[in-house]
Amino acid sequence: MFDTTQVQAAASADLITPDNAVMLFVDHQPQMFFGTGSGDRAAIINSTVGLAKAARAFDVPTVLTTVAAESFSGPLLPQLAEVFPGQEVVDRTTMNAWEDEALVAAVKATGRKKIILSGLWTEVCLVLPALSALRQGYEVYVVADASGGVTPAAHEHALQRMIAAGAVPVTWVQILLELQRDWARQETYGAVMEIVKEHAGAYGLGVVYAQSVIGAHAAG
């Protein structure tokens, strides 16, 4: 029975916070982008970098991984690497990142249960680790616009397969704003606004306009 005496102004434990999540970027590499046809590749890159900057702004632990970097797929996306200078990238031979011991150890070392997952291709490099991590008790949030498949159908069917298994589809701006969650949180407000202005398209232009008309602290 619903008891209104238990209702209070408090956030749900289901929400993503800087303290309960880890970001996992899978195979954002040149060769993988060449084969991506589910959406505009420049838009996927923009979303990926925006998501990465959100991780940096909120100090969310981040794991970077590539597959066959030297023999086939090429290095990590330079724009992504620039957000995390000097950070080790876990290179693998396995298509399923969750079958690589170093990758799993890196995720486990964060102590976080919520995995914010993005990568290329959705139908392989996301589905396989997503299903594997879900089976082992993790919560998986798939950033749809920072990921891409070979075709629109491949991307969509892969998302549906992950959703059916318990994964939650999200977008990069959704993650950014869920991490901020309060415009009064001044320690990250400035960084969030800069990310929005640089990567959030019309929303970012709206912030530029509001700050020029209302003032530098125009919220949202």
C-alpha positions as a LaTeX table, in Angstrom:
\begin{tabular}{lrrr}
\hline
Residue & $x$ (\AA) & $y$ (\AA) & $z$ (\AA) \\
\hline
Met1 & 0.00 & 0.00 & 0.00 \\
Phe2 & 1.25 & 3.46 & $-0.93$ \\
Asp3 & 2.11 & 5.42 & 2.24 \\
Thr4 & 2.47 & 9.17 & 1.76 \\
Thr5 & 4.15 & 9.49 & 5.16 \\
Gln6 & 7.17 & 7.83 & 3.57 \\
Val7 & 7.39 & 10.39 & 0.76 \\
Gln8 & 10.28 & 12.81 & 1.07 \\
Ala9 & 12.32 & 15.19 & $-1.07$ \\
Ala10 & 15.18 & 12.81 & $-1.81$ \\
Ala11 & 16.88 & 11.39 & $-4.86$ \\
Ser12 & 16.30 & 7.80 & $-5.91$ \\
Ala13 & 19.14 & 5.36 & $-5.36$ \\
Asp14 & 18.62 & 4.39 & $-9.00$ \\
Leu15 & 20.12 & 7.67 & $-10.20$ \\
Ile16 & 23.62 & 7.82 & $-11.60$ \\
Thr17 & 26.01 & 9.84 & $-9.45$ \\
Pro18 & 29.74 & 10.61 & $-9.54$ \\
Asp19 & 30.16 & 8.16 & $-6.66$ \\
Asn20 & 28.38 & 5.08 & $-8.00$ \\
Ala21 & 29.31 & 4.87 & $-11.70$ \\
Val22 & 32.21 & 3.95 & $-13.97$ \\
Met23 & 32.44 & 4.88 & $-17.64$ \\
Leu24 & 33.61 & 2.30 & $-20.15$ \\
Phe25 & 34.53 & 3.46 & $-23.66$ \\
Val26 & 34.85 & 0.50 & $-26.05$ \\
Asp27 & 36.64 & 0.61 & $-29.40$ \\
His28 & 36.22 & 4.21 & $-30.52$ \\
Gln29 & 38.83 & 3.63 & $-33.23$ \\
Pro30 & 39.29 & 4.70 & $-36.87$ \\
Gln31 & 38.59 & 1.33 & $-38.49$ \\
Met32 & 35.45 & 0.93 & $-36.41$ \\
Phe33 & 34.25 & 4.40 & $-37.42$ \\
Phe34 & 34.87 & 3.56 & $-41.10$ \\
Gly35 & 32.30 & 0.77 & $-40.81$ \\
Thr36 & 29.75 & 2.73 & $-38.80$ \\
Gly37 & 26.61 & 3.52 & $-40.78$ \\
Ser38 & 23.84 & 3.84 & $-38.19$ \\
Gly39 & 24.20 & 7.59 & $-37.82$ \\
Asp40 & 26.36 & 10.60 & $-38.62$ \\
Arg41 & 29.90 & 9.75 & $-37.57$ \\
Ala42 & 30.78 & 13.33 & $-36.67$ \\
Ala43 & 27.76 & 13.42 & $-34.35$ \\
Ile44 & 28.83 & 10.17 & $-32.69$ \\
Ile45 & 32.33 & 11.58 & $-32.15$ \\
Asn46 & 30.86 & 14.78 & $-30.70$ \\
Ser47 & 28.66 & 12.80 & $-28.30$ \\
Thr48 & 31.56 & 10.58 & $-27.30$ \\
Val49 & 33.81 & 13.51 & $-26.47$ \\
Gly50 & 30.99 & 15.27 & $-24.61$ \\
Leu51 & 30.45 & 12.13 & $-22.54$ \\
Ala52 & 34.17 & 11.85 & $-21.84$ \\
Lys53 & 34.33 & 15.45 & $-20.68$ \\
Ala54 & 31.40 & 14.77 & $-18.36$ \\
Ala55 & 33.39 & 11.93 & $-16.81$ \\
Arg56 & 36.37 & 14.22 & $-16.35$ \\
Ala57 & 34.31 & 17.08 & $-14.91$ \\
Phe58 & 32.76 & 14.84 & $-12.25$ \\
Asp59 & 35.84 & 12.68 & $-11.68$ \\
Val60 & 33.98 & 9.53 & $-12.70$ \\
Pro61 & 36.41 & 6.59 & $-13.04$ \\
Thr62 & 36.92 & 5.82 & $-16.70$ \\
Val63 & 38.18 & 2.74 & $-18.51$ \\
Leu64 & 39.35 & 3.06 & $-22.12$ \\
Thr65 & 39.70 & $-0.01$ & $-24.32$ \\
Thr66 & 40.57 & $-0.81$ & $-27.92$ \\
Val67 & 40.62 & $-3.97$ & $-30.00$ \\
Ala68 & 43.56 & $-4.96$ & $-32.23$ \\
Ala69 & 44.85 & $-1.40$ & $-32.21$ \\
Glu70 & 48.16 & $-2.16$ & $-33.91$ \\
Ser71 & 47.05 & $-4.86$ & $-36.32$ \\
Phe72 & 43.69 & $-3.66$ & $-37.61$ \\
Ser73 & 41.55 & $-1.02$ & $-35.88$ \\
Gly74 & 44.02 & 1.78 & $-35.23$ \\
Pro75 & 44.53 & 3.90 & $-32.12$ \\
Leu76 & 41.94 & 5.31 & $-29.76$ \\
Leu77 & 40.03 & 8.27 & $-31.18$ \\
Pro78 & 42.46 & 11.20 & $-30.71$ \\
Gln79 & 39.75 & 13.54 & $-29.43$ \\
Leu80 & 38.86 & 10.98 & $-26.77$ \\
Ala81 & 42.47 & 10.35 & $-25.82$ \\
Glu82 & 43.01 & 14.10 & $-25.36$ \\
Val83 & 40.38 & 14.17 & $-22.60$ \\
Phe84 & 42.38 & 11.59 & $-20.62$ \\
Pro85 & 46.04 & 12.39 & $-21.33$ \\
Gly86 & 48.43 & 9.71 & $-20.23$ \\
Gln87 & 45.71 & 7.24 & $-19.25$ \\
Glu88 & 46.41 & 3.61 & $-20.09$ \\
Val89 & 44.27 & 2.09 & $-22.82$ \\
Val90 & 43.47 & $-1.61$ & $-22.48$ \\
Asp91 & 44.04 & $-3.21$ & $-25.88$ \\
Arg92 & 42.42 & $-6.59$ & $-26.51$ \\
Thr93 & 42.10 & $-9.38$ & $-29.03$ \\
Thr94 & 38.63 & $-10.38$ & $-27.82$ \\
Met95 & 35.56 & $-8.93$ & $-29.51$ \\
Asn96 & 33.82 & $-9.27$ & $-26.16$ \\
Ala97 & 35.65 & $-6.84$ & $-23.87$ \\
Trp98 & 34.29 & $-8.70$ & $-20.85$ \\
Glu99 & 36.40 & $-11.72$ & $-21.75$ \\
Asp100 & 39.60 & $-9.71$ & $-21.31$ \\
Glu101 & 41.01 & $-10.10$ & $-17.80$ \\
Ala102 & 42.77 & $-6.73$ & $-17.74$ \\
Leu103 & 39.60 & $-4.91$ & $-18.77$ \\
Val104 & 37.44 & $-6.64$ & $-16.18$ \\
Ala105 & 40.09 & $-6.03$ & $-13.51$ \\
Ala106 & 40.09 & $-2.32$ & $-14.37$ \\
Val107 & 36.31 & $-2.09$ & $-14.00$ \\
Lys108 & 36.32 & $-4.11$ & $-10.78$ \\
Ala109 & 39.05 & $-1.89$ & $-9.29$ \\
Thr110 & 36.70 & 1.10 & $-9.38$ \\
Gly111 & 34.29 & $-0.61$ & $-6.98$ \\
Arg112 & 31.36 & 0.82 & $-8.96$ \\
Lys113 & 28.25 & $-1.17$ & $-9.89$ \\
Lys114 & 26.77 & 1.12 & $-12.56$ \\
Ile115 & 28.58 & 0.89 & $-15.91$ \\
Ile116 & 28.01 & 3.73 & $-18.37$ \\
Leu117 & 28.85 & 2.00 & $-21.64$ \\
Ser118 & 29.51 & 3.36 & $-25.12$ \\
Gly119 & 31.36 & 2.17 & $-28.18$ \\
Leu120 & 31.55 & 0.76 & $-31.69$ \\
Trp121 & 29.94 & $-1.36$ & $-32.97$ \\
Thr122 & 26.71 & $-1.59$ & $-31.02$ \\
Glu123 & 25.86 & $-5.05$ & $-32.33$ \\
Val124 & 29.18 & $-6.57$ & $-31.28$ \\
Cys125 & 31.42 & $-4.52$ & $-29.02$ \\
Leu126 & 28.55 & $-3.23$ & $-26.88$ \\
Val127 & 26.12 & $-6.15$ & $-26.84$ \\
Leu128 & 28.69 & $-8.73$ & $-25.79$ \\
Pro129 & 30.14 & $-6.92$ & $-22.72$ \\
Ala130 & 26.73 & $-5.52$ & $-21.79$ \\
Leu131 & 25.14 & $-8.96$ & $-21.61$ \\
Ser132 & 28.17 & $-10.38$ & $-19.83$ \\
Ala133 & 28.30 & $-7.61$ & $-17.19$ \\
Leu134 & 24.54 & $-7.75$ & $-16.62$ \\
Arg135 & 24.75 & $-11.48$ & $-16.03$ \\
Gln136 & 27.35 & $-10.87$ & $-13.31$ \\
Gly137 & 25.23 & $-8.33$ & $-11.44$ \\
Tyr138 & 26.27 & $-4.98$ & $-12.88$ \\
Glu139 & 23.82 & $-2.29$ & $-13.93$ \\
Val140 & 24.51 & $-1.20$ & $-17.51$ \\
Tyr141 & 23.54 & 2.13 & $-19.05$ \\
Val142 & 24.14 & 2.21 & $-22.81$ \\
Val143 & 24.85 & 5.66 & $-24.24$ \\
Ala144 & 23.08 & 5.30 & $-27.58$ \\
Asp145 & 24.27 & 8.49 & $-29.24$ \\
Ala146 & 27.93 & 7.88 & $-28.30$ \\
Ser147 & 27.72 & 4.48 & $-29.99$ \\
Gly148 & 27.10 & 3.24 & $-33.48$ \\
Gly149 & 26.45 & 0.13 & $-35.53$ \\
Val150 & 27.14 & $-0.91$ & $-39.10$ \\
Thr151 & 23.55 & $-0.09$ & $-40.11$ \\
Pro152 & 20.61 & 1.65 & $-38.42$ \\
Ala153 & 18.90 & $-1.73$ & $-38.05$ \\
Ala154 & 22.00 & $-3.30$ & $-36.48$ \\
His155 & 22.24 & $-0.46$ & $-33.97$ \\
Glu156 & 18.54 & $-0.54$ & $-33.08$ \\
His157 & 18.27 & $-4.33$ & $-32.80$ \\
Ala158 & 21.37 & $-4.41$ & $-30.59$ \\
Leu159 & 19.87 & $-1.77$ & $-28.31$ \\
Gln160 & 16.66 & $-3.76$ & $-28.09$ \\
Arg161 & 18.58 & $-6.93$ & $-27.23$ \\
Met162 & 20.41 & $-5.14$ & $-24.41$ \\
Ile163 & 17.21 & $-3.53$ & $-23.14$ \\
Ala164 & 15.51 & $-6.93$ & $-23.04$ \\
Ala165 & 18.38 & $-8.18$ & $-20.89$ \\
Gly166 & 18.06 & $-5.27$ & $-18.46$ \\
Ala167 & 20.31 & $-2.54$ & $-19.85$ \\
Val168 & 19.06 & 1.06 & $-19.79$ \\
Pro169 & 19.40 & 3.24 & $-22.91$ \\
Val170 & 20.53 & 6.83 & $-22.27$ \\
Thr171 & 22.07 & 9.79 & $-24.10$ \\
Trp172 & 25.25 & 11.65 & $-23.27$ \\
Val173 & 23.45 & 14.88 & $-22.27$ \\
Gln174 & 21.17 & 12.86 & $-20.01$ \\
Ile175 & 24.25 & 11.47 & $-18.24$ \\
Leu176 & 25.83 & 14.92 & $-17.95$ \\
Leu177 & 22.74 & 16.47 & $-16.39$ \\
Glu178 & 22.04 & 13.51 & $-14.13$ \\
Leu179 & 25.55 & 13.86 & $-12.74$ \\
Gln180 & 24.99 & 17.60 & $-12.13$ \\
Arg181 & 21.37 & 17.25 & $-10.95$ \\
Asp182 & 21.34 & 20.60 & $-9.15$ \\
Trp183 & 22.18 & 23.94 & $-10.75$ \\
Ala184 & 23.29 & 25.15 & $-7.33$ \\
Arg185 & 26.19 & 22.68 & $-7.40$ \\
Gln186 & 28.75 & 25.35 & $-8.13$ \\
Glu187 & 31.85 & 23.17 & $-8.06$ \\
Thr188 & 30.87 & 21.58 & $-11.39$ \\
Tyr189 & 28.45 & 24.17 & $-12.79$ \\
Gly190 & 31.04 & 26.03 & $-14.86$ \\
Ala191 & 32.47 & 22.86 & $-16.37$ \\
Val192 & 28.99 & 21.58 & $-17.25$ \\
Met193 & 28.12 & 24.83 & $-19.01$ \\
Glu194 & 31.32 & 24.73 & $-21.03$ \\
Ile195 & 30.64 & 21.14 & $-22.10$ \\
Val196 & 27.09 & 22.06 & $-23.08$ \\
Lys197 & 28.21 & 25.07 & $-25.10$ \\
Glu198 & 30.85 & 23.07 & $-26.95$ \\
His199 & 28.98 & 19.82 & $-27.61$ \\
Ala200 & 25.22 & 20.17 & $-27.04$ \\
Gly201 & 24.22 & 21.88 & $-30.28$ \\
Ala202 & 21.16 & 24.12 & $-30.06$ \\
Tyr203 & 21.00 & 23.61 & $-26.29$ \\
Gly204 & 24.52 & 24.99 & $-26.08$ \\
Leu205 & 23.60 & 27.99 & $-28.21$ \\
Gly206 & 20.68 & 28.58 & $-25.85$ \\
Val207 & 23.11 & 28.73 & $-22.95$ \\
Val208 & 25.29 & 31.21 & $-24.85$ \\
Tyr209 & 22.23 & 33.36 & $-25.47$ \\
Ala210 & 20.97 & 33.15 & $-21.87$ \\
Gln211 & 24.35 & 34.03 & $-20.44$ \\
Ser212 & 24.74 & 36.99 & $-22.75$ \\
Val213 & 21.25 & 38.35 & $-21.99$ \\
Ile214 & 20.66 & 37.27 & $-18.38$ \\
Gly215 & 24.19 & 36.92 & $-17.09$ \\
Ala216 & 27.02 & 34.46 & $-16.66$ \\
His217 & 25.12 & 32.43 & $-14.04$ \\
Ala218 & 22.02 & 31.75 & $-16.11$ \\
Ala219 & 21.06 & 28.19 & $-15.18$ \\
Gly220 & 20.15 & 25.27 & $-17.36$ \\
\hline
\end{tabular}
